[in-house]
mmCIF file of N, CA and C in Angstrom:
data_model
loop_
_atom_site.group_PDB
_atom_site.id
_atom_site.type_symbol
_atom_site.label_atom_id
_atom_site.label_comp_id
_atom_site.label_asym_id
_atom_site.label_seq_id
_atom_site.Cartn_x
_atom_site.Cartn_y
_atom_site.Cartn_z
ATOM 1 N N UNK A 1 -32.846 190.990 252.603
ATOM 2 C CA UNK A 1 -32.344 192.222 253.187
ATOM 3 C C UNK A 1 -31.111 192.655 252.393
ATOM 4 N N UNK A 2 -30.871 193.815 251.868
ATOM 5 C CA UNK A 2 -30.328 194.553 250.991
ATOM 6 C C UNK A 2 -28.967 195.292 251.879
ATOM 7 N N UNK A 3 -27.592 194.501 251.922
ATOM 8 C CA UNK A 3 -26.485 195.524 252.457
ATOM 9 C C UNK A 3 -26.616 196.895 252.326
ATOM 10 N N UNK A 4 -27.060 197.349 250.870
ATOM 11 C CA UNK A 4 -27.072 198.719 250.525
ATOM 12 C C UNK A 4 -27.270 198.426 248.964
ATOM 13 N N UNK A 5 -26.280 199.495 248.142
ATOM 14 C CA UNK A 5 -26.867 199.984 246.860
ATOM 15 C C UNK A 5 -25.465 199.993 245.955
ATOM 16 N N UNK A 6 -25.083 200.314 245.006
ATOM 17 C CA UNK A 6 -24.103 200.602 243.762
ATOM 18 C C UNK A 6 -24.700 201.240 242.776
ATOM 19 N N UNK A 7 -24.063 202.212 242.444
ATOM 20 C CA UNK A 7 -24.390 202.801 240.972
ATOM 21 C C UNK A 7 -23.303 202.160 239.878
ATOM 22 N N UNK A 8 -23.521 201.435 238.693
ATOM 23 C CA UNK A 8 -22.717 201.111 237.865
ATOM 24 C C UNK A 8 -23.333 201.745 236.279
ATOM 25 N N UNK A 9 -22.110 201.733 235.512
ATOM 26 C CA UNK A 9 -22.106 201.872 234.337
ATOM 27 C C UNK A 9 -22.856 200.777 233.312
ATOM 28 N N UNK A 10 -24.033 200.149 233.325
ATOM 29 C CA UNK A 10 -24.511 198.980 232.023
ATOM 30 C C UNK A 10 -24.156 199.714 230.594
ATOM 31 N N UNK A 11 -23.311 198.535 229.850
ATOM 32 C CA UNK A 11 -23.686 198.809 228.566
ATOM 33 C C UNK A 11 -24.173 197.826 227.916
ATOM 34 N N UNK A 12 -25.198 198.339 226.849
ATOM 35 C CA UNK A 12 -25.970 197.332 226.341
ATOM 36 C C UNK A 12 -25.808 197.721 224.767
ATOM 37 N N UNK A 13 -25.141 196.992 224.085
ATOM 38 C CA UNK A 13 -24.949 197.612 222.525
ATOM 39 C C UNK A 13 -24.050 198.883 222.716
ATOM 40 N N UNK A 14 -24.855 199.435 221.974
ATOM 41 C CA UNK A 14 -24.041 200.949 221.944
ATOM 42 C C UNK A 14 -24.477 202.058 222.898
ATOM 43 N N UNK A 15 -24.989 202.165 223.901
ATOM 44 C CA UNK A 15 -25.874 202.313 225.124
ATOM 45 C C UNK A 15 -25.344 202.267 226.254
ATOM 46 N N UNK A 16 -24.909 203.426 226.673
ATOM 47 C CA UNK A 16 -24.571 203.131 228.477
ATOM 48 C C UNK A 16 -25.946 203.784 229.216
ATOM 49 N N UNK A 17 -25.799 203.042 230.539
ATOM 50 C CA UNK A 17 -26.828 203.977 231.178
ATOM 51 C C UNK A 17 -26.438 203.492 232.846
ATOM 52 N N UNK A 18 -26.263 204.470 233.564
ATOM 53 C CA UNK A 18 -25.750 204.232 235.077
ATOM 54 C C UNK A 18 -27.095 203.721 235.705
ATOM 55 N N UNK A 19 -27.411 202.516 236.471
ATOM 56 C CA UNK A 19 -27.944 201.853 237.114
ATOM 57 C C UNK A 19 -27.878 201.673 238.782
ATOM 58 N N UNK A 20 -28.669 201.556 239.075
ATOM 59 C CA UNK A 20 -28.519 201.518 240.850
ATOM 60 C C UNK A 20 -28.902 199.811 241.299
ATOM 61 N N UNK A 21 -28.046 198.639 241.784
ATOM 62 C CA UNK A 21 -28.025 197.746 241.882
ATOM 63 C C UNK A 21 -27.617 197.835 243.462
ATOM 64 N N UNK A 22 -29.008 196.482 243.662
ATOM 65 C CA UNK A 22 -29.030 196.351 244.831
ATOM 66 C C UNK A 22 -28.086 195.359 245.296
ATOM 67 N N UNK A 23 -27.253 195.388 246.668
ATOM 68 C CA UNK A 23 -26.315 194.150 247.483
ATOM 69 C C UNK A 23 -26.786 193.577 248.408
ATOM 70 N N UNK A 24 -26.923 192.146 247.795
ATOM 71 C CA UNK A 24 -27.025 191.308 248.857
ATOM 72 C C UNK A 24 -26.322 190.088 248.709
ATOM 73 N N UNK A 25 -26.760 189.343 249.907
ATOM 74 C CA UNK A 25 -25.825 187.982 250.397
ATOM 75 C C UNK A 25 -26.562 186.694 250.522
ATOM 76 N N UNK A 26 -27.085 186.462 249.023
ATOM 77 C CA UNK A 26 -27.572 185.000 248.785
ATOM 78 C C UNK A 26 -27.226 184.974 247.912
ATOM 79 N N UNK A 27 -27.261 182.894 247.573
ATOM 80 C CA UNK A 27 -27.226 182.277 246.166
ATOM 81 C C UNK A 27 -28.341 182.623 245.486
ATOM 82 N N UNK A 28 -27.668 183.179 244.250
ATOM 83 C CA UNK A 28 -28.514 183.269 243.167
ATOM 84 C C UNK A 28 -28.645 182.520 241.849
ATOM 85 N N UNK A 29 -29.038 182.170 240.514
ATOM 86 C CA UNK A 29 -28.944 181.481 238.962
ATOM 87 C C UNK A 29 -28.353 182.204 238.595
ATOM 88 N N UNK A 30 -27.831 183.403 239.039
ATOM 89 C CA UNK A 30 -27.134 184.225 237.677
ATOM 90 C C UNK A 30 -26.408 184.996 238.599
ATOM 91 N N UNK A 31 -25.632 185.610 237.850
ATOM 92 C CA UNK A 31 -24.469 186.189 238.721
ATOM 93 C C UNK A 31 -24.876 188.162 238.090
ATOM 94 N N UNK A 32 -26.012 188.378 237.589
ATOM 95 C CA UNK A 32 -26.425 189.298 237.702
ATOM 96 C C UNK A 32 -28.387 188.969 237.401
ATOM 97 N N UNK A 33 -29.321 190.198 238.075
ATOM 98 C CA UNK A 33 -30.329 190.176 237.123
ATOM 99 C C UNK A 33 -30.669 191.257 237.080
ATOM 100 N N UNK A 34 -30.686 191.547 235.826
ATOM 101 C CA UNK A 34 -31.416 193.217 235.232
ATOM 102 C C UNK A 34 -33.139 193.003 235.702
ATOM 103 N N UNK A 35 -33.587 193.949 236.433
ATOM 104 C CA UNK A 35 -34.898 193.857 236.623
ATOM 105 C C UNK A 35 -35.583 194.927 235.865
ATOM 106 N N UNK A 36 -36.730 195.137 235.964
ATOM 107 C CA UNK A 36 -37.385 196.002 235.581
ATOM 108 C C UNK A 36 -37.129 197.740 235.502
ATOM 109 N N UNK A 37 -36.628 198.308 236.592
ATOM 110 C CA UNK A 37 -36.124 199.511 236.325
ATOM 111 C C UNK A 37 -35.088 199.750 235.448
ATOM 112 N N UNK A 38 -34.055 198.872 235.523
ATOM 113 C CA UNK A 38 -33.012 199.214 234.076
ATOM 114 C C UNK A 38 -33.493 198.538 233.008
ATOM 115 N N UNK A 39 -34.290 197.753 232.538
ATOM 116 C CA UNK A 39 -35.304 197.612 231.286
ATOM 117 C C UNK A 39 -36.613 199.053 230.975
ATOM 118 N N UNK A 40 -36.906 200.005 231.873
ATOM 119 C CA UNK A 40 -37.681 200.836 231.888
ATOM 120 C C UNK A 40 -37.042 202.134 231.460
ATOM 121 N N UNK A 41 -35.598 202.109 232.045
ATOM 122 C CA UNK A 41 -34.450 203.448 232.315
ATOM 123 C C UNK A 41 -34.091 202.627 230.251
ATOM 124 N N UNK A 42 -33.982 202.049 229.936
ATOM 125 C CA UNK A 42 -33.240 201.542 228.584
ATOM 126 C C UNK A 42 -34.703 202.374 227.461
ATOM 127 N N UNK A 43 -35.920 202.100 227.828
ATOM 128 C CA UNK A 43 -37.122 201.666 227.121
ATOM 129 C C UNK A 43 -36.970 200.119 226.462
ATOM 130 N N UNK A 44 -36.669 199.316 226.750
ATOM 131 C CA UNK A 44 -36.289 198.070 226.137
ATOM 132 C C UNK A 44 -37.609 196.903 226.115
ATOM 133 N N UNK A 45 -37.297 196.005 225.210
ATOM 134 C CA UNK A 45 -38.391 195.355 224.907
ATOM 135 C C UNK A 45 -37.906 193.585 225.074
ATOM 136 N N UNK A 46 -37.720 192.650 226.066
ATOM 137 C CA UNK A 46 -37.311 191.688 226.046
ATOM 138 C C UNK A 46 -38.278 190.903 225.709
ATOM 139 N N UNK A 47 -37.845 189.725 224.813
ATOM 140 C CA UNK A 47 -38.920 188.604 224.285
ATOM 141 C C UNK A 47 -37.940 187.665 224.612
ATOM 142 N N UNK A 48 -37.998 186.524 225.467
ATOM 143 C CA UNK A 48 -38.280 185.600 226.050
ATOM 144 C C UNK A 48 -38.018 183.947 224.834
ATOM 145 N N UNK A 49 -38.898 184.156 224.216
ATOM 146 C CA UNK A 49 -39.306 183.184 223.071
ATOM 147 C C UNK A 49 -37.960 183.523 222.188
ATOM 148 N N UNK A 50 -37.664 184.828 221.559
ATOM 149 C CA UNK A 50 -36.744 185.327 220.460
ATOM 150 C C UNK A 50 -35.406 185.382 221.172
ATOM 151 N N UNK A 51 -35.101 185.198 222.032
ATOM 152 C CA UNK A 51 -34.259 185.184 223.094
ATOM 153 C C UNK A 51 -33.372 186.607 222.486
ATOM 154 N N UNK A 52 -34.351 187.800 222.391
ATOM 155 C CA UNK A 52 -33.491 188.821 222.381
ATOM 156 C C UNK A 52 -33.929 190.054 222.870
ATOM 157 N N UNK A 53 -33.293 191.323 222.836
ATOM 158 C CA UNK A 53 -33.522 192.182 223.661
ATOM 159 C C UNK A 53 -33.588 193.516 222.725
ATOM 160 N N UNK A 54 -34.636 194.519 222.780
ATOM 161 C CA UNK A 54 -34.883 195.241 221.608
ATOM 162 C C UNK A 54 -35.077 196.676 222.747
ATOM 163 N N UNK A 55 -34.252 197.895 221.865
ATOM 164 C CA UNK A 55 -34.286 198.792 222.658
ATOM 165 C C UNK A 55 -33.740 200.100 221.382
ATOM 166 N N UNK A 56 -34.361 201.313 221.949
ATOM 167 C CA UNK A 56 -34.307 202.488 220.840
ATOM 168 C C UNK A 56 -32.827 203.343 221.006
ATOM 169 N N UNK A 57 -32.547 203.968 220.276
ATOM 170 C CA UNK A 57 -31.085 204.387 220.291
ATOM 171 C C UNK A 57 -31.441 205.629 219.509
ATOM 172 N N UNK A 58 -30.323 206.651 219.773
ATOM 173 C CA UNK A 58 -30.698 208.091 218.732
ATOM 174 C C UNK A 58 -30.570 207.534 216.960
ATOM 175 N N UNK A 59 -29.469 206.333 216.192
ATOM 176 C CA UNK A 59 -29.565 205.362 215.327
ATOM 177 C C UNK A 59 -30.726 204.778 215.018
ATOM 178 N N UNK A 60 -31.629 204.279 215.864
ATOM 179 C CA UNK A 60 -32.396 203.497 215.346
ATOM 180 C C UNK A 60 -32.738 202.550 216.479
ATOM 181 N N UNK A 61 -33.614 201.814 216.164
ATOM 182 C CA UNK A 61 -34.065 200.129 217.108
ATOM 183 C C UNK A 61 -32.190 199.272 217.168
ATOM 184 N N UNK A 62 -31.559 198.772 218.810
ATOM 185 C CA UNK A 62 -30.723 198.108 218.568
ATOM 186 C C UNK A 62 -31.192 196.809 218.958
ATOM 187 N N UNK A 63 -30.488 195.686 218.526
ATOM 188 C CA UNK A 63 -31.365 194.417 219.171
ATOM 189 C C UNK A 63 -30.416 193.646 219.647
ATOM 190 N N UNK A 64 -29.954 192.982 221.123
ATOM 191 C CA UNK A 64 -29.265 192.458 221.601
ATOM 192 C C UNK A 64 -29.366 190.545 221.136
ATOM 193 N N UNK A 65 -28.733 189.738 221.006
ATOM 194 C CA UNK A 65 -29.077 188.260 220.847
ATOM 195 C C UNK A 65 -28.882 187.446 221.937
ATOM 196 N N UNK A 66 -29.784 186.802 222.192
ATOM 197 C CA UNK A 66 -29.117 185.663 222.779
ATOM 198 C C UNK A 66 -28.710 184.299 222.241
ATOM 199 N N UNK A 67 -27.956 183.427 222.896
ATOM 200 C CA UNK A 67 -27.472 182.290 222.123
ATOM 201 C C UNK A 67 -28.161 180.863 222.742
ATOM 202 N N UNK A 68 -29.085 180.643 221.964
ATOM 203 C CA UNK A 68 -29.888 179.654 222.275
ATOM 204 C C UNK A 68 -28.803 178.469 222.847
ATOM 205 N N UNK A 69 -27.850 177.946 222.531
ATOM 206 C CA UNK A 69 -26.915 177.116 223.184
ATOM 207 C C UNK A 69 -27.065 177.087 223.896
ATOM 208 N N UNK A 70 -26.613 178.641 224.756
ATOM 209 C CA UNK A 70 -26.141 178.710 226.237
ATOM 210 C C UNK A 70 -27.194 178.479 227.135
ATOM 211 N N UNK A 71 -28.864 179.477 226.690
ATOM 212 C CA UNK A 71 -29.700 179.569 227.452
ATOM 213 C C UNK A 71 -30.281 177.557 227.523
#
């Protein structure tokens, strides 16, 4: 059950885009998760395996990294 809603500012690279994030009151693994609508609102392309995040920009393709360490 969802307190309500937030609109925030994500930036991702060089990329903002205002998001609507849902509030609630459980433990979670992460202290955020981007779901599917702000991966859809981006056009973004996450691979899993490459641990990175690929998305179009008026520039060009930007590609976010992840750091295999951490994950």
């Amino acid at each position: 059950m969802a307190y309500g809603s937030i609109n925030l500012a994500v930036k991702a690279g060089t990329v903002t885009r205002v998001t609507e994030f849902l509030v609630v009151d459980r433990p979670a693994s992460y202290n955020i998760i981007m779901g599917t609508p702000w991966l859809n609102a981006m056009r973004a392309i996450p691979s899993m395996y490459h641990l990175c995040l690929k998305f179009p920009t008026p520039n060009g393709v930007e590609v976010i990294w992840g750091n295999p360490r951490v994950s």
